[in-house]
Amino acid sequence: MRTGARIQCDHHAKAGSLPWGESPWRGQGCDRIPPNIPLNDVYRRLLTVALDGALRHVADLPDQPVTVPTSDTMLRQLLGGPAPSVPTEPEAVLDTLLRAAELGLGPTGSSRYFGYVVGGVFPVALAADWLTSAWDQVNATYDMSPLAAVLEDICRGWLVEMFGLPVGTSASFTSSCTLANLICLATARAALLDRVGWDVMTRGLNGAPPITVLVNEHVHASVPRSLRLLGLGGDIRPLVTDGEGRVKLGPLEKEISRTNGGPVIACGQVGELHTGAVDPLRPLCEQIHAVGGWAHFDAAFGLWAATTELRHGLLDGLDLADSWATDAHKWLNVPYESGMALVADADAHRRAMAIHPDYLNQDAGRVRHPIQWGVAFSQRARVIPLWATLTQLGKTGIAELVGRHCALARRLAACLRREPGVVILNDVTLNQVLVRFEHPGGDDDRHTMAVTQAFQRAGVAWASGSGWGGRAVLRFSFVNWTTTDEDVDRAAASLLECHRALRSAPLPGVC
Ligand SMILES: *Cc1c(COP(=O)(O)O)cnc(C)c1O
């Protein structure tokens, strides 16, 4: 009879053959604590399976091909089927998951994965992340997790200090840089309209004075997405940029003068996705502030460069902005999802996110209630792994990490540049390298795409194809803490092999 504690588990037969032996759930309901077994033993069994799986993953990673599995048929067979109608022994669940991992994990953790801007995970961050889950901390009000609320306060102060931002800058710890952009721009919207006597929180946007938004034409898609979600999609004007993707000051001045004193937001970038370029921060902020506007920077990965001497060169003027969106999951190598919205005017930030439902205990006083600074109610206490990583590395450790990745980027560029028919398109000032491959036949776009495909299939390393200035490119991003000089050299050798083979063959061809 399949009721109550006597329900049988689906996978008894399978679970019986598992390497960890007889399951305590055997003959019991899989949906409750097995009788006569201490609860911590129950956890120990499953967490040990997880730990073993994780350690195996880490050990195997250096020798795994760096490729993306192409077929999902076996994954679907293994994991899918009809919705589970009865419980399954948890060991069998994990066993299935571990087998699925062999079929379907992306290679993003590899030290030779240079695709998108992804990054790895510091062991201390992973360990702290596991504890965050074990503690099941939710982070809305102080009383839900004093630990998380206090860590948010502490990390806010540390980040502000490390990045050299204005002392009172507020922070929201979000699930992504996209959400951080949204929070910063929601604050900009409320603050600018407040200055012209319009309370957007009570009146909305119907009939509100229009806001002009000037955006770097290469700005990450998460910025226009945030603007549209905020009802600010009506007047987005792209700002002309130079070859690196940096806003040109002349056209910026012209665009600003066209706003005729109305509310205006300018969105720049610290770390362009292709070139790593940083906008001219100081003049951009000064120009926009001269007309009472708001300067916002998407600094998803680039903000970490502010911990290095680049703070006084490339990033000069960073502290003049009104808001910054960034994340810890890319360049700081903290597990996903860990973003941060930083706002110079803490009061404006707080007002834009204000929320006071009766059931949430938000005592006045000096304690922090994370929900007052962000969007979601139930939030993972993602500040815990962030704090652990900031503490282990310290400012000098982060600066060393950033400096090392910039050096790796220069190493790859120097190695590729020597090869006939290989062009480095960007000025390698940060951690991104843009490569283009030329073919004697003249079709460089097709050759670049063919080299990209062959390189990705070869499995030595992985980088993503993209377009820049209307041309096909291959882009490399250095953000994984485990990447070494040798990784770069192996990637370069594989890439050049593909390029040479394809270059001496008529188009199209494969490596
Ligand atoms: C990744 C990225 C984003 C988006 O951040 P998510 O955390 O993925 O939402 C925004 N801007 C830049 C430049 C990025 O690289």
XYZ file of C-alpha atoms and ligand atoms in Angstrom:
526
model
C 0.000 0.000 0.000
C 1.599 3.283 -1.074
C 0.572 5.522 1.754
C 2.219 7.274 4.693
C 5.572 6.046 5.901
C 5.266 2.783 4.037
C 5.541 4.167 0.514
C 8.099 2.344 -1.501
C 10.798 4.178 -3.337
C 11.022 4.074 -7.082
C 14.682 3.317 -7.316
C 15.182 0.633 -4.683
C 16.686 -1.798 -7.120
C 19.026 0.803 -8.570
C 19.953 2.244 -5.188
C 20.872 -1.204 -3.891
C 23.724 -1.390 -6.354
C 25.143 2.018 -5.478
C 28.715 2.199 -4.201
C 27.643 3.639 -0.863
C 25.603 0.537 -0.001
C 22.276 0.048 1.649
C 20.200 3.209 1.834
C 18.672 4.174 5.210
C 15.578 5.025 3.194
C 15.170 1.426 2.044
C 11.702 0.272 2.980
C 10.872 3.737 4.363
C 9.177 6.774 2.925
C 11.825 8.718 1.096
C 10.094 11.944 2.008
C 10.859 11.947 5.734
C 13.622 11.326 8.251
C 14.487 7.618 8.310
C 13.787 6.201 11.804
C 16.602 5.111 14.136
C 19.286 7.059 12.319
C 20.767 10.283 13.702
C 19.839 13.183 11.470
C 23.443 14.234 10.939
C 24.231 10.762 9.573
C 21.476 11.245 7.049
C 23.077 14.505 5.943
C 26.553 13.032 6.106
C 25.693 10.295 3.610
C 24.394 12.725 1.011
C 26.922 15.482 1.584
C 29.700 12.917 1.314
C 28.382 11.842 -2.061
C 28.278 15.503 -3.093
C 31.782 16.165 -1.756
C 33.205 13.120 -3.537
C 31.517 14.179 -6.762
C 32.807 17.728 -6.425
C 36.367 16.598 -5.695
C 36.309 14.208 -8.628
C 35.113 17.058 -10.835
C 37.942 19.318 -9.728
C 40.532 16.559 -10.132
C 39.337 15.615 -13.626
C 38.944 19.161 -14.906
C 42.539 19.792 -16.094
C 42.481 16.728 -18.367
C 38.960 17.096 -19.701
C 38.494 18.364 -23.247
C 37.318 21.959 -23.130
C 34.284 21.439 -25.340
C 30.551 21.972 -25.089
C 28.474 18.748 -25.346
C 26.432 18.989 -28.505
C 23.592 16.514 -27.969
C 21.074 16.658 -25.140
C 19.223 13.445 -26.016
C 20.879 11.304 -23.359
C 20.481 14.025 -20.753
C 16.772 14.144 -21.402
C 16.494 10.376 -21.196
C 18.419 10.212 -17.955
C 16.763 13.124 -16.176
C 13.305 13.461 -17.696
C 10.354 11.222 -18.388
C 6.994 11.673 -16.693
C 6.842 13.838 -13.551
C 7.953 11.730 -10.565
C 4.805 10.289 -9.013
C 6.420 8.701 -5.942
C 9.532 9.452 -3.862
C 13.001 8.283 -4.826
C 15.868 7.422 -2.507
C 18.028 10.524 -2.292
C 21.259 8.604 -2.976
C 19.749 7.513 -6.285
C 18.808 11.119 -7.037
C 22.395 12.247 -6.548
C 23.707 9.284 -8.496
C 21.566 10.279 -11.473
C 22.698 13.875 -11.158
C 26.353 12.890 -11.076
C 25.934 10.723 -14.145
C 24.137 13.587 -15.903
C 27.063 15.872 -15.074
C 29.305 13.651 -17.179
C 27.034 14.302 -20.133
C 26.022 17.882 -19.757
C 28.396 20.126 -17.846
C 29.626 23.152 -19.714
C 33.426 23.467 -19.632
C 33.250 26.877 -17.955
C 35.273 25.828 -14.904
C 38.342 24.892 -16.950
C 41.492 26.977 -16.640
C 41.490 27.063 -20.458
C 37.912 28.311 -20.786
C 38.052 31.875 -22.090
C 34.465 32.178 -23.330
C 32.108 35.062 -22.529
C 33.253 36.454 -19.148
C 32.702 33.588 -16.737
C 35.395 32.955 -14.145
C 35.911 30.051 -11.782
C 35.368 29.529 -8.084
C 37.851 30.048 -5.274
C 37.786 27.075 -2.889
C 37.067 29.345 0.077
C 34.125 30.861 -1.805
C 32.756 27.438 -2.661
C 33.106 26.224 0.917
C 31.382 29.343 2.254
C 28.688 28.929 -0.381
C 28.010 25.364 0.775
C 27.721 26.614 4.341
C 25.304 29.312 3.191
C 23.101 26.548 1.792
C 23.556 24.338 4.851
C 22.508 27.241 7.057
C 19.646 28.022 4.643
C 19.935 31.705 5.425
C 17.396 34.010 3.864
C 18.201 37.622 3.753
C 15.288 40.039 3.824
C 15.137 41.428 7.355
C 17.733 41.558 10.121
C 15.884 38.994 12.216
C 15.997 36.411 9.436
C 19.799 36.407 9.457
C 21.752 38.808 11.637
C 24.906 37.212 10.208
C 23.985 38.065 6.629
C 22.728 41.555 7.508
C 25.936 42.376 9.368
C 28.094 40.921 6.574
C 26.250 43.088 4.051
C 27.125 46.155 6.096
C 30.741 45.068 6.409
C 31.174 44.112 2.741
C 29.552 47.374 1.659
C 32.187 49.296 3.585
C 35.035 47.118 2.324
C 33.990 47.346 -1.333
C 33.599 51.103 -1.103
C 37.088 51.338 0.369
C 38.699 48.889 -2.066
C 37.138 50.559 -5.114
C 37.831 54.063 -3.775
C 34.176 55.161 -3.944
C 32.597 57.960 -1.866
C 32.462 56.968 1.811
C 28.669 56.869 2.264
C 28.015 54.798 -0.891
C 25.225 52.254 -0.317
C 25.083 48.701 -1.613
C 22.535 46.123 -2.585
C 23.687 42.516 -2.923
C 21.841 41.085 -5.898
C 21.660 37.876 -7.890
C 23.229 39.493 -10.953
C 24.828 42.554 -12.433
C 21.700 42.884 -14.554
C 19.605 43.328 -11.429
C 22.250 45.692 -10.074
C 21.890 47.807 -13.227
C 18.120 47.779 -12.695
C 18.419 48.950 -9.084
C 20.916 51.696 -9.946
C 18.767 52.958 -12.809
C 15.560 52.765 -10.745
C 17.320 54.967 -8.214
C 18.451 57.352 -10.956
C 14.884 57.559 -12.275
C 13.386 58.300 -8.852
C 16.080 60.791 -7.878
C 16.016 62.770 -11.132
C 12.235 62.991 -11.166
C 12.228 63.930 -7.490
C 14.456 66.890 -8.339
C 11.809 68.210 -10.744
C 9.027 67.689 -8.215
C 7.678 64.372 -9.448
C 7.363 61.461 -6.992
C 7.582 58.436 -9.269
C 6.902 56.087 -6.350
C 3.344 57.367 -5.906
C 2.586 58.798 -9.325
C 4.329 56.396 -11.674
C 5.424 57.514 -15.108
C 2.078 58.580 -16.600
C 2.482 62.253 -17.327
C 5.953 62.411 -15.779
C 8.602 64.711 -17.258
C 10.476 62.650 -19.869
C 13.934 61.352 -19.024
C 16.571 61.186 -21.726
C 19.024 58.314 -21.472
C 22.395 58.492 -23.190
C 24.125 55.123 -23.484
C 27.486 54.041 -24.803
C 26.496 52.431 -28.126
C 28.308 49.251 -27.060
C 26.757 49.115 -23.601
C 25.907 45.614 -22.363
C 22.384 44.534 -23.272
C 21.448 44.371 -19.585
C 21.453 48.184 -19.440
C 18.858 48.845 -22.175
C 16.896 45.885 -20.800
C 16.817 47.508 -17.361
C 15.866 50.865 -18.890
C 12.947 49.301 -20.750
C 11.726 47.464 -17.678
C 11.736 50.828 -15.905
C 9.685 52.516 -18.612
C 12.721 54.505 -19.744
C 12.947 52.857 -23.158
C 11.294 55.779 -24.941
C 14.287 58.027 -25.381
C 17.484 56.003 -25.380
C 20.196 57.722 -27.424
C 23.323 55.811 -28.377
C 26.601 57.608 -27.752
C 29.170 57.346 -30.518
C 32.368 55.551 -29.501
C 35.925 55.182 -30.753
C 37.465 51.958 -32.070
C 37.814 50.545 -28.557
C 34.180 51.215 -27.667
C 34.841 54.302 -25.511
C 32.387 57.184 -25.570
C 33.677 60.122 -27.657
C 33.504 63.354 -25.711
C 32.586 65.665 -28.610
C 29.395 63.801 -29.590
C 28.598 63.330 -25.883
C 28.675 67.080 -25.351
C 26.380 67.555 -28.324
C 23.891 64.976 -27.054
C 23.908 66.540 -23.601
C 23.202 69.995 -24.993
C 20.204 68.562 -26.872
C 18.525 67.583 -23.602
C 17.783 71.265 -22.895
C 18.120 70.966 -19.139
C 15.655 68.071 -18.804
C 16.387 65.015 -16.642
C 19.182 62.946 -18.182
C 21.005 59.728 -17.336
C 24.311 58.771 -18.979
C 25.297 55.098 -18.972
C 28.946 54.303 -19.508
C 31.079 51.209 -19.157
C 34.012 50.104 -17.075
C 35.209 47.068 -19.001
C 33.720 46.637 -22.451
C 32.744 43.041 -23.118
C 34.933 42.735 -26.239
C 37.813 45.120 -25.750
C 37.868 45.605 -21.981
C 37.821 49.353 -22.667
C 36.865 51.875 -20.010
C 34.949 55.037 -20.875
C 36.601 58.414 -20.129
C 35.081 58.419 -16.662
C 36.113 61.817 -15.336
C 35.030 63.987 -18.291
C 31.882 61.907 -18.757
C 30.843 62.473 -15.127
C 31.794 66.144 -15.203
C 29.843 66.811 -18.377
C 26.704 65.041 -17.213
C 26.852 66.623 -13.765
C 27.159 70.086 -15.298
C 23.520 69.715 -16.428
C 22.344 68.022 -13.236
C 22.342 64.559 -14.812
C 23.115 61.123 -13.385
C 26.215 59.118 -14.352
C 25.820 55.342 -14.148
C 28.488 52.786 -14.994
C 28.044 49.164 -15.876
C 31.233 47.793 -14.372
C 30.310 44.110 -14.239
C 33.866 42.833 -14.209
C 35.882 46.012 -14.757
C 35.294 47.472 -11.304
C 37.794 45.023 -9.787
C 40.523 46.809 -11.732
C 39.946 49.694 -9.301
C 41.877 47.658 -6.713
C 45.036 48.058 -8.837
C 47.126 51.038 -9.902
C 44.761 51.305 -12.893
C 42.505 53.137 -10.435
C 44.646 56.247 -10.945
C 45.014 55.851 -14.712
C 42.460 54.011 -16.800
C 39.764 54.329 -14.112
C 40.478 57.908 -13.110
C 37.239 59.677 -12.152
C 35.465 56.453 -11.186
C 34.432 57.929 -7.830
C 32.613 60.827 -9.493
C 29.764 58.625 -10.748
C 26.358 58.365 -9.112
C 25.995 54.591 -9.380
C 27.942 51.479 -10.333
C 26.720 47.971 -11.137
C 29.149 45.099 -10.694
C 29.393 41.460 -9.713
C 31.599 39.058 -7.802
C 30.752 35.951 -9.824
C 32.936 36.802 -12.804
C 36.303 38.306 -11.952
C 36.259 37.694 -8.194
C 35.606 33.963 -8.786
C 32.722 33.715 -6.308
C 29.963 31.187 -7.180
C 27.076 32.490 -9.247
C 24.845 34.483 -8.429
C 26.552 37.432 -6.795
C 25.981 40.990 -8.016
C 26.244 44.382 -6.334
C 24.504 47.701 -6.939
C 26.421 50.646 -5.507
C 24.857 54.091 -5.188
C 26.655 57.253 -4.050
C 23.468 58.820 -2.622
C 22.398 56.228 -0.056
C 19.191 58.104 0.803
C 18.106 58.141 -2.836
C 18.836 54.404 -3.075
C 16.827 53.666 0.061
C 13.880 55.795 -1.065
C 13.796 54.138 -4.495
C 13.628 50.656 -2.927
C 11.360 51.545 0.014
C 8.968 48.813 1.097
C 7.045 48.404 4.335
C 4.672 45.444 4.485
C 3.264 44.956 8.001
C 4.420 41.379 8.371
C 8.094 42.134 7.919
C 9.830 43.095 11.089
C 11.842 46.135 10.103
C 12.531 47.753 13.439
C 13.847 51.209 13.283
C 17.298 51.531 14.739
C 20.631 50.938 13.212
C 20.356 47.360 11.994
C 20.374 46.629 8.284
C 17.375 45.107 6.536
C 18.659 43.910 3.153
C 15.192 44.134 1.618
C 15.318 47.912 1.962
C 18.119 48.053 -0.586
C 17.087 45.436 -3.144
C 14.182 43.949 -5.049
C 13.605 40.317 -4.035
C 12.040 39.267 -0.750
C 13.516 35.811 -0.243
C 17.164 36.266 -1.048
C 19.996 33.836 -0.622
C 22.614 35.202 1.785
C 25.064 35.467 -1.090
C 27.152 37.931 0.850
C 28.624 35.050 2.878
C 30.860 33.633 0.091
C 31.630 37.202 -0.952
C 32.868 38.075 2.533
C 34.954 34.889 2.648
C 36.637 35.703 -0.654
C 37.290 39.354 0.164
C 38.783 38.244 3.482
C 41.035 35.566 2.015
C 42.371 37.752 -0.809
C 42.395 41.192 0.717
C 42.859 44.186 -1.530
C 46.386 43.159 -2.528
C 45.253 39.630 -3.398
C 42.486 40.957 -5.628
C 44.882 43.407 -7.258
C 47.309 40.536 -7.868
C 44.518 38.428 -9.443
C 43.482 41.281 -11.733
C 47.088 42.101 -12.632
C 47.839 38.456 -13.412
C 44.844 38.182 -15.747
C 45.797 41.393 -17.555
C 49.309 39.950 -18.008
C 47.847 36.686 -19.361
C 45.815 38.705 -21.862
C 48.966 40.540 -22.996
C 50.835 37.239 -23.231
C 48.219 35.768 -25.585
C 48.112 38.944 -27.673
C 51.912 39.026 -27.974
C 52.044 35.376 -28.989
C 49.299 35.675 -31.623
C 50.514 38.975 -33.017
C 53.705 37.367 -34.321
C 51.710 35.116 -36.653
C 51.030 36.241 -40.239
C 47.329 36.767 -40.800
C 46.422 37.136 -37.126
C 45.304 40.580 -36.001
C 44.693 41.717 -32.446
C 41.919 44.275 -32.817
C 41.898 45.834 -29.362
C 44.304 47.724 -27.207
C 44.882 45.082 -24.505
C 44.599 47.298 -21.442
C 42.541 44.905 -19.327
C 41.706 41.186 -19.514
C 39.999 40.910 -22.911
C 41.605 40.035 -26.249
C 39.862 40.412 -29.609
C 41.292 38.367 -32.452
C 40.655 38.349 -36.158
C 42.046 35.904 -38.711
C 42.881 36.865 -42.275
C 42.764 34.577 -45.272
C 44.735 35.104 -48.474
C 41.471 34.366 -50.325
C 40.130 37.572 -48.832
C 37.079 36.345 -46.901
C 38.317 37.123 -43.406
C 34.874 36.847 -41.802
C 34.420 33.301 -43.021
C 37.968 32.374 -42.125
C 37.579 33.842 -38.617
C 34.364 31.900 -38.074
C 35.925 28.703 -39.413
C 38.955 29.101 -37.137
C 36.619 29.763 -34.193
C 34.667 26.580 -34.868
C 37.756 24.458 -35.403
C 39.363 25.851 -32.248
C 36.245 25.141 -30.187
C 36.030 21.591 -31.564
C 39.715 20.862 -30.988
C 38.953 20.884 -27.259
C 42.247 22.308 -25.991
C 40.637 25.573 -24.951
C 37.418 27.488 -25.571
C 36.702 31.092 -26.516
C 33.577 32.698 -27.948
C 32.951 34.079 -31.383
C 31.312 37.472 -31.704
C 31.026 40.485 -33.954
C 32.881 43.784 -33.523
C 32.423 46.736 -35.839
C 30.442 44.495 -38.183
C 33.283 41.972 -38.461
C 33.562 38.412 -37.153
C 35.943 38.085 -34.204
C 37.084 35.591 -31.612
C 37.192 36.970 -28.106
C 39.162 35.802 -25.107
C 38.404 36.720 -21.528
C 40.820 36.053 -18.665
C 38.914 35.739 -15.416
C 39.553 32.253 -14.041
C 41.856 32.222 -11.001
C 43.394 28.860 -12.039
C 44.590 29.967 -15.491
C 48.372 29.827 -15.957
C 50.911 30.917 -18.577
C 51.001 27.316 -19.778
C 47.224 27.351 -20.332
C 47.604 30.447 -22.484
C 50.433 28.899 -24.480
C 48.472 25.710 -25.091
C 45.434 27.717 -26.205
C 47.566 29.825 -28.544
C 49.249 26.761 -30.061
C 45.891 25.105 -30.761
C 44.499 28.302 -32.223
C 47.457 28.853 -34.523
C 47.310 25.251 -35.680
C 43.670 25.776 -36.730
C 44.480 29.086 -38.393
C 47.432 27.684 -40.350
C 45.585 24.581 -41.513
C 42.576 26.575 -42.644
C 44.638 29.351 -44.152
C 46.486 27.009 -46.462
C 43.236 25.355 -47.517
C 40.749 26.985 -49.841
C 37.647 28.309 -48.045
C 35.613 26.767 -46.535
C 37.459 24.068 -44.671
C 37.821 22.492 -41.282
C 40.797 22.138 -39.018
C 28.047 39.848 -17.586
C 27.874 41.287 -17.823
C 26.683 41.925 -17.465
C 25.492 41.177 -16.929
O 25.770 40.663 -15.672
P 24.982 39.392 -15.107
O 25.556 39.212 -13.763
O 25.320 38.282 -16.059
O 23.545 39.705 -15.113
C 26.603 43.287 -17.644
N 27.630 43.973 -18.166
C 28.797 43.400 -18.536
C 29.880 44.246 -19.110
C 28.957 42.035 -18.379
O 30.112 41.454 -18.731
